[in-house]
Amino acid sequence: MDGEEFRQRGRQMVDLIVDYVNSFRDRPVVPNVQPGYLRPLIPPEAPQEGESFDKILADIEPVVLAGVTNWHHPNFHAYYPTASSYPAILGDMLSDAIACIGFSWIASPACTELETVMMDWLAKALGLPDHFLFSSGGRGGGVIQGTASEASLMVFLGARNDAIAKLQAAEPQGEPCELLARLVAYTSEEAHSSVERAAKLAFVRIRSLKTDEKHSLRGDALKQAIAEDRAKGLVPILCIATLGTTSSCAFDNVRELGQICNREGLWCHVDAAYAGSALLCPELRNFADGIELADSFNFNPHKWMLVTFDCSALFLRDASKIVEIFSADPIYLKHEFTGQPDYRHWQIPLGRRFRSLKIWFVMRCFGISGLQAYIRKHVSLAKEFEALILADGRFEVVEEVTLGLVCFRLKGTNEATEALYRTLREDQRIHLVASKFHSSGVYFLRFVVCSSQCESKDIRFAHSVIMEAANKLGK
Ligand code: PLP
């Protein structure tokens, strides 16, 4: 394909994309396919000779679009949202064309420098403390990771190695492996499973602490755990707090946890994968009270800020704790320039895409006010759904609705809500998932406002489908 054909195919592809995005209401939210549907639709081997792009285009609908779950369908209310917008897609197109591997400043200066400025833009737009900004002139700054899971892993590895270095300074005869066995980290029982996985990958013991009646991890629980573990000879190193838990969008008490971490010498990390984008709106910032006490903070613009996957923003108070510990500097990667980060030291892979372009395009096209309007609209749609649910005495809402998630259930035993969930899955007109609180075992359904196309009529539609299902069950 030469440049002229690319112009033509590019236009065709843009048309296809816009037609797809405009077609959600005519498509099922979950595809009507069975496992194994795809293999018989395409040849078992790659073609020996190149094919015409027309043939490829002809396959997109039957092979691909017929089998995708439409995450941007207005009736998609599962998990948490994943973001998409035309400016972000255009940013990724440009990134694909530049196709650099920005592992160091010289490997592509614009890739590094735009990222540092975008990280500062994000931190300022969210009202994060100055110590996370490059422009504050301290040791802090931000980096784009692929996912919140990677961000947590980086934090675990940084906290682990920092703790081992400190222990070795005090006990020079201590072997790193022996010291490692004494380390312990903390999180809430409602934290995302990626936190537990990060602990496993980092080989650090982790305790999932009990939450209060609002599913929030509080200072007392952390204080007690630290005291218990110190008495056993363990070394507490890290607490991962969650703002916006995956199950129910509960908020750990960052002020209490941060105070204890600062006093006891633990790294305090805040995982705000979904909820972080809401900090764009000053009136929604209460849940992040105490954020200035955190040593690191992570949120996913690819969840709720109209930036396409992957784009997870990690901010560090002292980036040297990661950068210096993981540096490996072979001669072929060295260069003579200083004063800008070499982002390869801030992440696990060497290679990295030019992901800041899509942040730049999105923030400029929407402006902070456009992004705020987007968040506010989703929050208001969630409140509308909550009001509809609460208007029916058979239902209850089991977590305060702060952002775009409504956790609801049929009153009474779990079985009734489990049956409701099965009925909704079979019905397939809307897509949502269920969850359970660790502490109480209470089972509930999660209704999330996800799509940028979701409107009040879609909220009322989803509510009517749920009521129909409840009536069918005779509830
Ligand atoms: N943390 C929280 C609170 C989440 O809700 C999620 C996913 O929904 C994650 C972490 C994992 O996100 P990622 O897929 O970016 O690793």
XYZ file of C-alpha atoms and ligand atoms in Angstrom:
491
model
C 0.000 0.000 0.000
C 1.550 3.288 -1.038
C 0.790 6.748 0.291
C -1.887 7.476 -2.317
C -3.717 4.230 -1.604
C -3.385 4.943 2.112
C -5.163 8.297 1.608
C -8.063 6.479 -0.035
C -8.139 3.548 2.408
C -7.760 5.938 5.317
C -10.906 7.765 4.224
C -12.710 4.446 3.869
C -11.546 3.398 7.335
C -12.646 6.692 8.883
C -16.062 6.237 7.233
C -16.234 2.695 8.576
C -15.320 3.888 12.076
C -17.922 6.660 12.103
C -20.584 4.300 10.719
C -19.701 1.758 13.418
C -19.860 4.336 16.204
C -23.202 5.573 14.859
C -24.623 2.064 14.668
C -24.643 0.974 18.317
C -28.359 1.369 18.734
C -28.859 -1.112 15.848
C -26.439 -3.636 17.317
C -26.661 -5.945 20.309
C -24.522 -4.814 23.226
C -23.107 -8.340 23.657
C -22.429 -10.212 20.379
C -24.532 -13.156 19.439
C -21.640 -15.589 18.959
C -20.421 -18.731 20.656
C -16.843 -19.599 21.688
C -14.881 -20.697 18.607
C -17.034 -18.686 16.184
C -14.088 -16.959 14.491
C -11.670 -19.678 13.420
C -13.924 -21.183 10.712
C -14.442 -17.723 9.228
C -10.829 -17.194 8.152
C -8.252 -19.446 6.498
C -6.032 -21.533 8.786
C -2.861 -19.969 7.340
C -1.730 -16.502 6.335
C -1.978 -15.789 2.580
C 1.189 -16.414 0.593
C 0.577 -13.371 -1.596
C -0.783 -10.056 -0.408
C -4.527 -9.505 -0.759
C -6.426 -6.431 -1.798
C -7.597 -4.169 1.004
C -11.145 -4.472 -0.383
C -11.139 -8.125 0.672
C -9.958 -7.154 4.143
C -12.641 -4.481 4.440
C -15.287 -7.003 3.430
C -14.294 -9.226 6.376
C -14.522 -6.564 9.047
C -18.259 -6.826 9.656
C -18.688 -10.647 9.660
C -15.388 -11.555 11.335
C -14.761 -8.647 13.701
C -17.732 -6.412 14.361
C -20.142 -9.344 14.604
C -18.012 -10.675 17.456
C -17.155 -7.614 19.499
C -18.776 -6.651 22.754
C -19.774 -3.067 22.155
C -18.221 -1.284 25.127
C -19.462 2.073 23.857
C -23.050 0.954 23.327
C -25.452 3.086 25.377
C -26.729 -0.126 26.999
C -23.269 -1.187 28.194
C -23.217 -0.769 31.977
C -20.621 -3.368 33.020
C -17.231 -3.153 34.776
C -16.045 0.456 34.570
C -16.010 2.460 31.348
C -13.185 2.380 28.873
C -12.845 5.674 27.115
C -12.888 6.530 23.449
C -13.229 9.731 21.461
C -12.355 10.876 17.976
C -9.531 13.215 19.111
C -7.928 10.305 20.998
C -8.207 8.029 17.957
C -6.535 10.742 15.861
C -3.758 11.024 18.446
C -3.146 7.290 18.226
C -3.126 7.476 14.414
C -0.355 10.042 14.553
C 1.496 7.994 17.154
C 1.287 4.971 14.839
C 2.640 7.017 11.949
C 5.544 8.493 13.910
C 6.076 4.984 15.281
C 8.984 5.904 17.511
C 10.138 3.973 20.550
C 10.577 6.752 23.067
C 12.650 4.960 25.669
C 15.063 7.857 26.174
C 15.057 11.567 25.489
C 17.226 11.246 22.386
C 15.216 8.282 21.104
C 12.496 10.861 20.398
C 12.699 14.155 22.289
C 9.108 15.200 21.517
C 7.784 11.886 22.854
C 9.478 12.428 26.210
C 8.924 16.155 26.502
C 5.241 16.159 25.512
C 4.655 13.426 28.088
C 6.238 15.463 30.881
C 4.103 18.472 29.998
C 0.941 16.358 29.683
C 1.588 14.774 33.076
C 1.800 18.268 34.543
C -1.377 19.318 32.697
C -3.190 16.308 34.123
C -1.913 16.847 37.664
C -2.952 20.500 37.590
C -6.353 19.742 36.035
C -7.040 17.204 38.797
C -5.833 19.542 41.543
C -3.092 17.112 42.605
C -0.405 18.327 45.001
C 2.577 20.198 43.569
C 5.011 17.472 44.543
C 3.680 15.363 41.633
C 4.600 18.042 39.082
C 7.814 18.189 37.083
C 7.404 21.955 36.979
C 7.584 22.159 40.777
C 11.314 21.527 40.408
C 11.415 18.743 43.000
C 11.998 15.024 42.553
C 8.432 14.324 41.493
C 6.753 13.829 38.165
C 4.406 11.668 36.156
C 4.712 8.866 33.643
C 2.240 7.065 31.395
C 1.978 3.378 32.206
C -0.126 0.938 30.225
C -2.497 0.056 33.035
C -3.186 0.644 36.720
C -1.898 -2.892 37.317
C 1.506 -1.894 35.954
C 1.447 1.267 38.046
C 0.820 -0.771 41.208
C 3.591 -3.178 40.275
C 6.062 -0.314 39.772
C 5.110 1.068 43.166
C 5.538 -2.340 44.809
C 8.956 -2.818 43.238
C 10.032 0.706 44.163
C 8.844 0.418 47.770
C 10.361 -3.059 48.077
C 13.791 -2.093 46.798
C 13.825 1.139 48.780
C 13.012 -0.803 51.949
C 15.650 -3.455 51.261
C 18.280 -0.752 50.624
C 17.402 0.916 53.947
C 17.468 -2.394 55.818
C 20.806 -3.286 54.289
C 22.212 0.062 55.356
C 21.203 -0.761 58.938
C 22.103 -4.474 58.733
C 24.959 -4.782 56.227
C 25.195 -8.537 56.809
C 21.515 -9.007 55.771
C 20.923 -10.922 52.552
C 18.319 -9.248 50.257
C 16.276 -12.468 50.081
C 16.094 -12.750 53.857
C 15.188 -9.104 54.190
C 12.536 -9.495 51.479
C 10.812 -12.176 53.543
C 10.243 -9.641 56.340
C 8.495 -7.000 54.230
C 4.752 -6.500 54.395
C 2.319 -4.275 52.484
C -1.317 -3.384 53.202
C -4.422 -2.755 51.212
C -8.159 -2.984 51.719
C -10.149 -6.174 51.339
C -12.045 -4.299 48.597
C -8.897 -3.379 46.597
C -8.663 -4.473 42.977
C -7.160 -7.915 42.363
C -4.282 -6.233 40.499
C -2.920 -5.081 43.876
C -2.703 -8.662 45.107
C -1.113 -9.682 41.803
C 1.446 -6.875 42.062
C 2.344 -8.128 45.544
C 2.757 -11.674 44.202
C 4.901 -10.479 41.312
C 7.057 -8.402 43.655
C 7.245 -11.307 46.097
C 6.034 -9.108 48.946
C 3.602 -10.338 51.588
C 0.346 -8.384 51.559
C -2.483 -8.097 54.072
C -5.997 -7.225 52.963
C -7.442 -5.233 55.849
C -11.056 -5.035 56.957
C -13.018 -1.966 55.941
C -15.653 0.006 57.843
C -19.404 -0.116 57.177
C -18.899 2.120 54.109
C -16.263 -0.276 52.717
C -13.571 2.287 53.420
C -10.158 1.350 54.814
C -9.578 3.501 57.894
C -6.515 4.547 59.810
C -7.268 2.408 62.881
C -7.211 -0.815 60.868
C -3.866 0.114 59.335
C -2.426 1.229 62.661
C -3.379 -2.040 64.308
C -1.969 -4.140 61.463
C 1.344 -2.274 61.527
C 1.637 -2.763 65.287
C 0.838 -6.493 65.017
C 3.364 -6.990 62.240
C 6.138 -5.002 63.873
C 5.639 -7.141 66.991
C 6.242 -10.206 64.785
C 9.483 -8.711 63.453
C 8.035 -7.808 60.066
C 8.803 -4.559 58.233
C 5.746 -2.626 56.964
C 6.660 -0.825 53.731
C 3.604 0.186 51.745
C -0.111 0.881 51.927
C -2.189 0.961 48.752
C -5.374 2.944 49.252
C -8.181 2.874 46.722
C -10.289 5.823 45.685
C -13.246 4.272 43.892
C -13.103 0.527 44.540
C -13.968 -1.702 41.626
C -16.826 -3.461 43.354
C -18.771 -0.503 44.677
C -16.802 2.745 44.181
C -16.020 3.050 47.886
C -13.289 5.407 49.046
C -10.521 4.603 51.496
C -9.708 7.355 53.983
C -6.540 8.714 52.416
C -6.063 11.386 55.098
C -6.015 8.831 57.923
C -3.963 6.303 55.983
C -1.539 8.934 54.686
C -0.928 10.334 58.162
C -0.079 6.890 59.482
C 2.137 6.057 56.499
C 4.020 9.361 56.845
C 4.489 8.809 60.571
C 5.476 5.135 60.289
C 7.685 5.492 57.209
C 5.453 3.558 54.777
C 4.980 4.459 51.113
C 1.381 5.574 50.575
C 0.054 4.830 47.089
C -3.418 5.809 45.902
C -5.117 3.743 43.203
C -7.853 5.892 41.672
C -8.038 4.004 38.379
C -11.653 4.935 37.665
C -12.505 7.705 40.117
C -9.405 9.804 39.458
C -10.932 11.449 36.385
C -13.716 12.869 38.576
C -11.111 15.070 40.274
C -11.380 17.249 37.195
C -14.533 18.597 38.865
C -13.727 20.643 41.995
C -17.094 19.818 43.576
C -16.241 16.082 43.418
C -12.843 16.320 45.123
C -13.997 15.625 48.690
C -13.349 11.919 48.338
C -9.630 12.613 47.777
C -9.179 14.547 51.010
C -5.607 14.026 52.222
C -4.161 13.332 48.781
C -1.241 15.656 49.590
C -0.029 12.942 51.992
C 0.333 10.354 49.207
C 3.703 9.345 47.797
C 2.201 8.197 44.526
C -1.130 8.411 42.753
C -2.493 6.632 39.735
C -5.571 7.040 37.560
C -6.612 5.826 34.136
C -7.505 8.537 31.628
C -8.416 5.518 29.497
C -11.287 4.775 31.843
C -13.230 7.998 32.175
C -11.367 10.843 30.492
C -12.093 10.154 26.829
C -8.545 8.929 26.124
C -8.367 5.529 24.435
C -6.671 2.520 26.045
C -3.870 2.298 27.024
C -3.148 5.313 29.148
C -2.644 5.089 32.878
C -1.122 8.130 34.589
C 1.230 7.432 37.506
C 2.517 10.336 39.585
C 5.420 9.996 41.995
C 6.542 12.298 44.791
C 10.116 11.070 44.426
C 10.679 9.440 41.064
C 14.278 8.579 41.956
C 12.936 5.730 44.113
C 11.941 3.969 40.931
C 14.345 5.434 38.413
C 17.573 4.797 40.269
C 16.601 1.366 41.489
C 15.711 -0.047 38.081
C 18.356 1.624 35.970
C 20.279 -0.650 33.686
C 22.363 1.414 31.333
C 23.985 -0.503 28.480
C 26.257 1.539 26.269
C 23.901 1.377 23.268
C 21.186 3.209 25.211
C 23.413 5.885 26.709
C 23.395 9.476 25.492
C 24.947 12.739 26.570
C 21.794 14.787 27.187
C 20.530 15.533 30.661
C 17.681 17.451 32.246
C 14.790 15.360 30.887
C 13.609 11.939 32.034
C 14.663 8.792 30.247
C 11.319 7.117 30.682
C 12.705 3.614 30.173
C 13.783 3.779 33.813
C 10.216 4.548 34.933
C 8.610 1.382 33.580
C 9.138 -2.326 33.022
C 9.437 -2.546 29.222
C 12.090 -0.693 27.289
C 9.866 0.385 24.413
C 7.048 2.864 24.749
C 4.516 4.436 22.411
C 3.878 8.141 21.915
C 0.802 8.047 24.164
C 0.896 11.653 25.281
C -0.352 12.712 21.838
C -3.823 11.406 22.559
C -3.913 13.177 25.930
C -2.833 16.409 24.225
C -5.475 16.112 21.511
C -8.247 15.251 23.988
C -7.413 18.004 26.461
C -7.209 20.602 23.694
C -10.329 19.518 21.793
C -12.593 19.174 24.835
C -10.917 21.677 27.140
C -11.119 21.132 30.866
C -14.697 22.419 30.826
C -15.713 19.858 28.178
C -14.186 17.038 30.217
C -15.889 18.313 33.368
C -19.228 18.411 31.541
C -18.687 14.799 30.478
C -18.020 13.606 34.032
C -20.905 15.636 35.446
C -23.314 14.225 32.885
C -22.395 10.651 33.815
C -22.735 11.405 37.525
C -26.152 12.937 36.952
C -27.291 9.941 34.848
C -26.191 7.620 37.658
C -28.225 9.657 40.151
C -31.207 9.437 37.796
C -30.878 5.649 37.719
C -30.545 5.523 41.495
C -33.749 7.550 41.921
C -35.631 5.205 39.577
C -34.394 2.129 41.454
C -35.239 3.588 44.855
C -38.745 4.502 43.687
C -39.527 0.769 43.695
C -39.786 -0.614 47.228
C -38.500 -4.057 46.169
C -34.991 -2.673 45.591
C -32.245 -1.161 47.695
C -29.061 0.727 46.839
C -26.152 -0.658 48.845
C -23.453 2.000 48.426
C -23.637 5.751 48.340
C -23.747 6.902 44.715
C -20.887 9.372 44.369
C -19.822 8.977 40.732
C -21.131 6.895 37.824
C -21.796 3.571 39.584
C -25.036 2.446 41.223
C -24.880 -0.746 43.327
C -28.362 -2.167 43.802
C -30.134 -5.390 44.705
C -33.493 -6.891 45.464
C -34.117 -6.674 49.186
C -33.728 -9.960 51.046
C -31.500 -12.902 50.301
C -28.751 -13.023 47.685
C -30.646 -15.706 45.744
C -33.257 -13.248 44.485
C -30.615 -10.883 43.069
C -28.650 -13.810 41.636
C -31.790 -14.920 39.807
C -32.347 -11.363 38.589
C -28.800 -11.289 37.248
C -29.272 -14.587 35.399
C -32.475 -13.277 33.840
C -30.762 -10.080 32.687
C -27.877 -12.077 31.203
C -30.307 -14.225 29.246
C -32.276 -11.175 28.134
C -29.087 -9.486 26.822
C -30.640 -6.093 26.089
C -28.436 -4.451 28.681
C -25.033 -5.550 29.918
C -24.022 -5.269 33.564
C -22.110 -7.405 36.042
C -22.592 -8.446 39.648
C -20.353 -8.217 42.692
C -20.255 -9.052 46.384
C -18.941 -7.276 49.460
C -16.116 -9.206 51.080
C -17.147 -8.335 54.617
C -20.883 -9.092 54.513
C -21.173 -11.407 51.516
C -24.000 -9.202 50.235
C -24.465 -9.787 46.500
C -25.489 -6.895 44.280
C -25.650 -5.680 40.703
C -23.426 -2.905 39.415
C -24.936 -0.398 37.024
C -22.288 1.901 35.534
C -22.851 4.789 33.163
C -20.198 3.982 30.570
C -20.992 5.175 27.061
C -20.475 8.705 25.782
C -23.760 8.125 23.935
C -25.709 7.253 27.090
C -28.693 9.554 27.618
C -31.603 9.793 30.004
C -33.713 7.625 27.653
C -31.114 4.848 27.965
C -31.235 5.050 31.746
C -35.019 4.715 31.632
C -34.708 1.842 29.152
C -32.239 -0.028 31.372
C -34.500 0.538 34.357
C -37.530 -0.810 32.457
C -35.571 -3.936 31.420
C -34.591 -4.541 35.055
C -38.183 -4.045 36.259
C -39.453 -6.427 33.580
C -36.942 -9.040 34.724
C -37.930 -8.587 38.376
C -41.627 -8.892 37.469
C -40.912 -12.037 35.431
C -39.325 -13.567 38.509
C -42.469 -12.689 40.467
C -40.546 -10.420 42.825
N -7.710 -0.511 40.230
C -9.018 -0.272 40.235
C -9.633 0.469 41.385
C -9.813 -0.682 39.156
O -11.128 -0.443 39.181
C -9.223 -1.375 38.092
C -10.030 -1.850 36.960
O -11.192 -1.607 36.845
C -7.841 -1.609 38.143
C -7.113 -1.175 39.229
C -7.131 -2.344 37.058
O -7.022 -1.505 35.963
P -6.065 -1.832 34.734
O -6.857 -2.632 33.776
O -5.706 -0.471 34.182
O -4.879 -2.561 35.231
